[in-house]
Short mmCIF file of C-alpha atoms (C1' of nucleotides) in Angstrom, two decimals:
data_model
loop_
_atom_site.label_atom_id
_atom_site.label_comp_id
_atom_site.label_asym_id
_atom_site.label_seq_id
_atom_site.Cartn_x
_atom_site.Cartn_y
_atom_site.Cartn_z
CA UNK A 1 10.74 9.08 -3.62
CA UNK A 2 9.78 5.04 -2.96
CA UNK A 3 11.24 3.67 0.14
CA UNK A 4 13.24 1.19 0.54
CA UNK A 5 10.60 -1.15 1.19
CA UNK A 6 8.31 -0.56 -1.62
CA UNK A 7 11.41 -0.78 -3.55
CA UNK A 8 12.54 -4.13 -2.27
CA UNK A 9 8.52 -5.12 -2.30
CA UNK A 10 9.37 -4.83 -6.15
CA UNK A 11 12.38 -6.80 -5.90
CA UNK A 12 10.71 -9.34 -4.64
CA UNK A 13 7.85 -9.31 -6.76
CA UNK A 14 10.12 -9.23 -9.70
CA UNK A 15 12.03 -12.34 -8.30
CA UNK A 16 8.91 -14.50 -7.65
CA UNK A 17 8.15 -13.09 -11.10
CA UNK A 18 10.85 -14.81 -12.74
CA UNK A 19 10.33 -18.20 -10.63
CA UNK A 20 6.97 -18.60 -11.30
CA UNK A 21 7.58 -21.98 -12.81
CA UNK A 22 8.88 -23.31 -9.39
CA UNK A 23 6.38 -24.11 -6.82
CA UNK A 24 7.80 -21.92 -3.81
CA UNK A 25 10.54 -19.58 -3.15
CA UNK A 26 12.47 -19.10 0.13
CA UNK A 27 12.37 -15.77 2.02
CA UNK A 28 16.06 -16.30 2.57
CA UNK A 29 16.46 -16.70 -1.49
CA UNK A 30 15.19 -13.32 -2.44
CA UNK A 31 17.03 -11.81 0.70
CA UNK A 32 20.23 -12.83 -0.27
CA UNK A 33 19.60 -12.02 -3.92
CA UNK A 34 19.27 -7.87 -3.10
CA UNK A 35 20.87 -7.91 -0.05
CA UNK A 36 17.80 -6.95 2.02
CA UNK A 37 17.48 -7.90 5.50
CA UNK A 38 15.63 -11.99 6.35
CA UNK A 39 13.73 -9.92 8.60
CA UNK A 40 12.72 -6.59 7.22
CA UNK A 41 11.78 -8.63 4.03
CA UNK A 42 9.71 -11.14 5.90
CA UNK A 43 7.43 -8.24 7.20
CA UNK A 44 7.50 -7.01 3.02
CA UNK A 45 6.14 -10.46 2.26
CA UNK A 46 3.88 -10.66 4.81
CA UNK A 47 1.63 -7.40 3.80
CA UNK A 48 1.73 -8.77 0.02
CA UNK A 49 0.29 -11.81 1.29
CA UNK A 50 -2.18 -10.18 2.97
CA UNK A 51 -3.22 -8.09 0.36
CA UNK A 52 -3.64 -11.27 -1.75
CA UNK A 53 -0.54 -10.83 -4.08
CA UNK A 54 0.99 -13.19 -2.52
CA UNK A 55 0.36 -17.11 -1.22
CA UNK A 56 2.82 -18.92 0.90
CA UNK A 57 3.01 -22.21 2.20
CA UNK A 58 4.95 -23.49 5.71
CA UNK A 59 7.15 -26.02 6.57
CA UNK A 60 9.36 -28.01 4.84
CA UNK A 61 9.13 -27.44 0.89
CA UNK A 62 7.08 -23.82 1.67
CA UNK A 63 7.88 -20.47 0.75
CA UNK A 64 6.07 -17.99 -1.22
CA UNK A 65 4.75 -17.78 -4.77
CA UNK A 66 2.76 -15.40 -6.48
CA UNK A 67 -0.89 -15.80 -6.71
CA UNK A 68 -1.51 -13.17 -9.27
CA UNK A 69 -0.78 -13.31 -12.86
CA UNK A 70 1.74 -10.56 -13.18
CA UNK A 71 -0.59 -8.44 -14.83
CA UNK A 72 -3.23 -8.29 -12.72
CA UNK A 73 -0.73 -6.80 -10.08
CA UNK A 74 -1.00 -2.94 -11.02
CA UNK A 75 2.02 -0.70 -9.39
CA UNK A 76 -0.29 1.92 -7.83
CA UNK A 77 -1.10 -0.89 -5.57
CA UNK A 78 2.07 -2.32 -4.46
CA UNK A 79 3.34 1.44 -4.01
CA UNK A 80 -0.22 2.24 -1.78
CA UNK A 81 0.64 -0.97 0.19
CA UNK A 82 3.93 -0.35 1.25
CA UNK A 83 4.05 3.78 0.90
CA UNK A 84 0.57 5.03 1.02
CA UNK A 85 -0.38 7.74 -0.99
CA UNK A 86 0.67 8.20 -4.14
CA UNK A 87 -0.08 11.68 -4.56
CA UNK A 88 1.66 14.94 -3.70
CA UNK A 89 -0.44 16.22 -0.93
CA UNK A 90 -2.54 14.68 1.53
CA UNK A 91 -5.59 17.29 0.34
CA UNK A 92 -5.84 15.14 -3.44
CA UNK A 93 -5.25 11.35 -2.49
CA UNK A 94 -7.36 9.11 -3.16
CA UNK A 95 -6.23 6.67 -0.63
CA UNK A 96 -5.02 8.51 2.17
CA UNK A 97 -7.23 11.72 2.21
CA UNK A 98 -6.75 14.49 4.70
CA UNK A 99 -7.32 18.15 4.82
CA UNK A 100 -4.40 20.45 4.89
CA UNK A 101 -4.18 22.34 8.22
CA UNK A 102 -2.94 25.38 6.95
CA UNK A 103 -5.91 25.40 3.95
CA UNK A 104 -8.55 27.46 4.39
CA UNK A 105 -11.00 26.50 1.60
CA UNK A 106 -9.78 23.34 -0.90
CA UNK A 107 -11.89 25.09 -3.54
CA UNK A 108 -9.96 28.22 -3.52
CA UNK A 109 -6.84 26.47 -3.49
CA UNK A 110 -4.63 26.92 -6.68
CA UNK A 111 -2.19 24.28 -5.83
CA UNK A 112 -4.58 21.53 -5.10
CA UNK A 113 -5.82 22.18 -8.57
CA UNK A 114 -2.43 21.62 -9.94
CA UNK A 115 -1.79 18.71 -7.77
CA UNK A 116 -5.11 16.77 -8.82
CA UNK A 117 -3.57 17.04 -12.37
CA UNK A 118 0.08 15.75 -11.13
CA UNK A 119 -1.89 12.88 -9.40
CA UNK A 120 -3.76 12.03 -12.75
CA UNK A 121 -0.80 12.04 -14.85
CA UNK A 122 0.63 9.40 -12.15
CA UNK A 123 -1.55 7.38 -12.04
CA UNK A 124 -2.39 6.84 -15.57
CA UNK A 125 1.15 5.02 -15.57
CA UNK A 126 0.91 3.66 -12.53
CA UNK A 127 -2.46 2.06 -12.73
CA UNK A 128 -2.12 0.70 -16.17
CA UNK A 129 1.32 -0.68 -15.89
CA UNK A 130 1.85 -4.13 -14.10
CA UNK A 131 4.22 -6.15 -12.85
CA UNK A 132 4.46 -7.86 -16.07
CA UNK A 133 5.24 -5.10 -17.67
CA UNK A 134 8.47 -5.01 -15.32
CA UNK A 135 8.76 -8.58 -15.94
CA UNK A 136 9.03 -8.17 -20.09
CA UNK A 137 12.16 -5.15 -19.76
CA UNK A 138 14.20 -7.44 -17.35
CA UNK B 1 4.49 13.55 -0.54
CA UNK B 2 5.50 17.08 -0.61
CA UNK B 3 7.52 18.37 2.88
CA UNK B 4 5.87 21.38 4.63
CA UNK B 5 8.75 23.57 3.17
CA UNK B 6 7.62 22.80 -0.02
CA UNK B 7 3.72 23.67 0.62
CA UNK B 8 5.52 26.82 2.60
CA UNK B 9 7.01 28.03 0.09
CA UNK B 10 4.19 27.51 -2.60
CA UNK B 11 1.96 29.44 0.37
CA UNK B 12 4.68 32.44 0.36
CA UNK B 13 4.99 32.27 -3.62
CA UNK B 14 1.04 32.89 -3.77
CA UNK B 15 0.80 35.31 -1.08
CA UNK B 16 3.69 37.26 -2.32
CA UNK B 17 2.15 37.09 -5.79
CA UNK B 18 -0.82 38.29 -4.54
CA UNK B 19 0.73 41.13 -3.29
CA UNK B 20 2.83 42.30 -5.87
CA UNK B 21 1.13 46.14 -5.94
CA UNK B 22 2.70 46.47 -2.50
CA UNK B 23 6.49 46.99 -2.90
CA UNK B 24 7.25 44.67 -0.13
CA UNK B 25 5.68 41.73 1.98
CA UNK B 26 7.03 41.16 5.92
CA UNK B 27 8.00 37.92 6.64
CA UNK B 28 5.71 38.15 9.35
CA UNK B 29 3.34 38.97 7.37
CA UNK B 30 3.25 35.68 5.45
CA UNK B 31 3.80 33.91 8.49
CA UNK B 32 0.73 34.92 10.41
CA UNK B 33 -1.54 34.54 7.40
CA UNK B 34 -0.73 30.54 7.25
CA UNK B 35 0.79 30.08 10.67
CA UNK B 36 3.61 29.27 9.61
CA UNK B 37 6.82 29.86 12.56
CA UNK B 38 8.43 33.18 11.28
CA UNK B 39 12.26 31.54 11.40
CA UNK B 40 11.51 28.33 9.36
CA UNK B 41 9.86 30.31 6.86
CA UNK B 42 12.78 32.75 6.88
CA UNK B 43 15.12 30.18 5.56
CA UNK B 44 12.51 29.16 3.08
CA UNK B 45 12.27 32.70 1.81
CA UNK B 46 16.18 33.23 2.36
CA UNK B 47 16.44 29.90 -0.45
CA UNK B 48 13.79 30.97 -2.89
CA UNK B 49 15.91 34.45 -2.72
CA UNK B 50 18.98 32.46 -3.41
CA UNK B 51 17.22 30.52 -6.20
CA UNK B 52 16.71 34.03 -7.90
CA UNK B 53 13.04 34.24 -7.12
CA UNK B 54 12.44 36.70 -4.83
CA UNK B 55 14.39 39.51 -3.83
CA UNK B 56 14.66 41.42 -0.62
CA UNK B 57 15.26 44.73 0.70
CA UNK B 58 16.38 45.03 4.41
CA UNK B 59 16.00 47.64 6.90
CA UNK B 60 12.75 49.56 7.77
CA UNK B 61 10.20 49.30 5.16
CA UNK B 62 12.03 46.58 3.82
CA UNK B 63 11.00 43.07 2.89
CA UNK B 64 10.35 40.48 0.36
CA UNK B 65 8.94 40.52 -2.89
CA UNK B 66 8.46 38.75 -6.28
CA UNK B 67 11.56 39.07 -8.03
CA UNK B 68 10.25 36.95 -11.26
CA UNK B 69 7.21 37.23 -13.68
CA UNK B 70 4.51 34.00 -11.86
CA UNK B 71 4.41 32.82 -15.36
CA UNK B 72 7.93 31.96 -15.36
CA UNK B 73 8.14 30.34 -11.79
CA UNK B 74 7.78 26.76 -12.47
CA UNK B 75 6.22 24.10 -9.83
CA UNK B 76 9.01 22.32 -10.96
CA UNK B 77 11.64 24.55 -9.72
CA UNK B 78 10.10 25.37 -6.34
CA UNK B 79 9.70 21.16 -5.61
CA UNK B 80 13.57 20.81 -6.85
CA UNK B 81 14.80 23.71 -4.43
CA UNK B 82 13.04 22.99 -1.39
CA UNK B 83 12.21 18.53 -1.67
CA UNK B 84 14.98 17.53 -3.89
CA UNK B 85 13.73 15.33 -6.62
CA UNK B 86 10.85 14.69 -8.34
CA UNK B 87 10.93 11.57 -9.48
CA UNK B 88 10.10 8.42 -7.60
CA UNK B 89 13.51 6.53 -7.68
CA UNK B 90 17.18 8.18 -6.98
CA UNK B 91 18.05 6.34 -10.67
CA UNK B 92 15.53 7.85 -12.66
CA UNK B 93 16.49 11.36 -11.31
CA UNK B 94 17.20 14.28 -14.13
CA UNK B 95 18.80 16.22 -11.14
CA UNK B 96 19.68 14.11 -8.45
CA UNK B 97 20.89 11.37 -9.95
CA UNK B 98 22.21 8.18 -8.42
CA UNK B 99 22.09 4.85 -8.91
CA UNK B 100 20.41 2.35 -6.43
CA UNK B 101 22.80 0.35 -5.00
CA UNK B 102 21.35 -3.10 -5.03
CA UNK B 103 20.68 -2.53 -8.69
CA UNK B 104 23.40 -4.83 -10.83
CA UNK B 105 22.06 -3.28 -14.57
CA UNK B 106 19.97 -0.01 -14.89
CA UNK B 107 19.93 -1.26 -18.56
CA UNK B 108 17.97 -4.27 -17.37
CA UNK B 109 16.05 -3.00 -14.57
CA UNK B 110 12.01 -3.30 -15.87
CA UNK B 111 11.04 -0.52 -12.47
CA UNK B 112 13.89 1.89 -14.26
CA UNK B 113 11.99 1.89 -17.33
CA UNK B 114 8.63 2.28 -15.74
CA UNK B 115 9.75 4.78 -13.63
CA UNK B 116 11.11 7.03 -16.22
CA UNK B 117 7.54 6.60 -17.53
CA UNK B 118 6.11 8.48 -14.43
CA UNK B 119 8.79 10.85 -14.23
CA UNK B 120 7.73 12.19 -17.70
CA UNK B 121 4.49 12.85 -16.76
CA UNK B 122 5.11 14.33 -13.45
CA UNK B 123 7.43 17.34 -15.36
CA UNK B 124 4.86 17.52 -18.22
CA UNK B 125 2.72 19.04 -15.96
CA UNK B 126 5.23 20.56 -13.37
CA UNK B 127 7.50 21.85 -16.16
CA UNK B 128 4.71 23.82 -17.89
CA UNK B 129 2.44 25.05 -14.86
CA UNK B 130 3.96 28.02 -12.36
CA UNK B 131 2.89 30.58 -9.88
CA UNK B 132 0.26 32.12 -12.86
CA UNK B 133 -1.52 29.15 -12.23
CA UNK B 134 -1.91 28.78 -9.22
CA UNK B 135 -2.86 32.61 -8.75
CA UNK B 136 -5.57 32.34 -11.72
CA UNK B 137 -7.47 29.44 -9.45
CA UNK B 138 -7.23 32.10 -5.69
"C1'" DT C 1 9.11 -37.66 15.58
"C1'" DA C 2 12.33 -34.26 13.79
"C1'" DA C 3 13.45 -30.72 10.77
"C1'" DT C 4 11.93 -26.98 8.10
"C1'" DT C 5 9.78 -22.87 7.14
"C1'" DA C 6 6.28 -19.40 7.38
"C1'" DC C 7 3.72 -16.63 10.87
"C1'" DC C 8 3.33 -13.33 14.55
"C1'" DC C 9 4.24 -10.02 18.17
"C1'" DC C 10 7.18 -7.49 20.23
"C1'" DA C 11 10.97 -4.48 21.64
"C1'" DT C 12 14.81 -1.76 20.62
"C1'" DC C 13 18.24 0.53 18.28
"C1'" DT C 14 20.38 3.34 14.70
"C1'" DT C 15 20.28 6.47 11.14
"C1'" DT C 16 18.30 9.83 8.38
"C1'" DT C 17 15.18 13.40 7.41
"C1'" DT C 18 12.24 16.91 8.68
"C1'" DT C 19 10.83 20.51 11.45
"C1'" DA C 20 11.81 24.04 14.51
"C1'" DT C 21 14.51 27.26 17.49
"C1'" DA C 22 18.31 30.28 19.06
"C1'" DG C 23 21.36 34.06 18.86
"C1'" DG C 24 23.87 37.16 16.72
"C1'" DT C 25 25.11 40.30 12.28
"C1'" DT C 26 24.17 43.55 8.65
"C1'" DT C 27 21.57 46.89 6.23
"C1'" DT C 28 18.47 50.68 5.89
"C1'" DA C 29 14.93 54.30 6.80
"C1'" DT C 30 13.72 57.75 9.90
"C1'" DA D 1 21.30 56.98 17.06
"C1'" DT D 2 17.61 53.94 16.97
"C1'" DA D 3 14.54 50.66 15.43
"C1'" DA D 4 13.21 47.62 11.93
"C1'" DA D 5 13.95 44.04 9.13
"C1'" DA D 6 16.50 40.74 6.44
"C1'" DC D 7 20.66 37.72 6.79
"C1'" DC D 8 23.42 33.84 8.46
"C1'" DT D 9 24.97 29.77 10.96
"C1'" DA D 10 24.50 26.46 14.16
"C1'" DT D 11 22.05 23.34 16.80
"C1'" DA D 12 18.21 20.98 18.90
"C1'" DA D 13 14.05 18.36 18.83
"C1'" DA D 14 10.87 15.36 16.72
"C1'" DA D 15 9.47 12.12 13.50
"C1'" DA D 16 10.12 8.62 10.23
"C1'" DA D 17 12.61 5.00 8.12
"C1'" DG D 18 15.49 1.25 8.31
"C1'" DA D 19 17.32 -2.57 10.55
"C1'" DT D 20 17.97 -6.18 14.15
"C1'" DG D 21 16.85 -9.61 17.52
"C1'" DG D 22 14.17 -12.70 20.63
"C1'" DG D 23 10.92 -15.86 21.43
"C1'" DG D 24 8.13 -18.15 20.20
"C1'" DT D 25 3.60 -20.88 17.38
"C1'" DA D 26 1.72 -23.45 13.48
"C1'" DA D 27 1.93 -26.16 9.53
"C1'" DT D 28 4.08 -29.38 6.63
"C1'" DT D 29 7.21 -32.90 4.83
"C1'" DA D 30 9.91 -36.81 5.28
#
DNA sequence: TAATTACCCCATCTTTTTTATAGGTTTTAT
DNA sequence: ATAAAACCTATAAAAAAGATGGGGTAATTA
């Protein structure tokens, strides 16, 4: 399951989504809107700027604005950002790869096979679908 | 990402499925082969029993063993039992349904929609592949 | 200059989930 | 009768997630 943070991430997102035609929007804004914590969202904002989703601008008039078009912001990344991998063991991410302990040899391993294909299927949705895309049902 | 229960149990399923000319497989057994501690695996084993998996015979020469056909032990199931839900979001949920809290309309939620998506895909593959698969690829 | 607002680093605290352990009970073969 | 092994319940320990708070600094507008 997404935690709560990727989750709010796509509040957020969705929120500065649907402002787009104002120049900046308020931390506290979006944090009242859901409900989520000024703080725990400001940390949330802060890695999406930093991963270039986000701009933001300080001081009087600032806040933060999205400096993607909404469909150039794919879901596998906002879900990598905030949750890290995607897939169902650490043995077939792409991101986040590691070894399983307990695994003697990866190519005799029937459920890594399995999982590759669970990963695919994933990510076929979650590459290819975009924040606009979330933006359109709403 | 899949708990260790969950990659447990899908160890136990393959060893006991690999084993299925003996009559019965020590918990011990399993349990050394993937050093895994032999009391957290017995409640794993004690749930898969439950679950109408495996099936057990106590006493000397006593043990566990396949109680299904691998072909009709879905990935699905296993993940369900042990992890809970599959899908990414308590909303989307065929089994553990709930709805997230901060949502005001499922109906016009655009990450409910997408989500569903991804659901789908996951089951296509973990509705349809089981134990026989994973056994083919050992 | 004063007010606003993001930025940054930290520390802590609570809650939840996951992982692991402990100790005793029941069944069964020999 | 004894030993082997599953069965059962409770609890502890560890890790992760979620949330809060302080104390600022830097940039910007008016």
């Amino acid at each position: 399951m997404l935690s709560k943070k990727t989750k709010y991430a796509f509040h957020a997102l969705t929120y500065l989504g649907k402002h787009r035609d104002q120049k900046t929007v308020l931390i506290q804004d979006i944090s009242e809107e859901y409900g989520i914590s000024h703080k725990f969202l400001e940390n949330i904002l802060l890695e999406l700027k930093k991963a270039g989703i986000l701009g933001s601008k300080k001081g009087k008039g600032g806040g933060y604005y999205l400096i993607k078009e909404p469909k150039d912001v794919a879901l596998s990344k906002v879900i990598r950002l905030l949750d890290g991998p995607i897939a169902l063991l650490p043995c077939v991410s792409l991101n986040y790869y590691e070894p399983c302990i307990e695994c003697k040899s990866e190519a005799a391993c029937g459920l890594n096979k399995v999982m590759i294909q669970v990963r695919d299927e994933m990510l076929k949705v979650l590459e290819n679908k975009t924040l606009a895309d979330i933006l359109d049902k709403e």
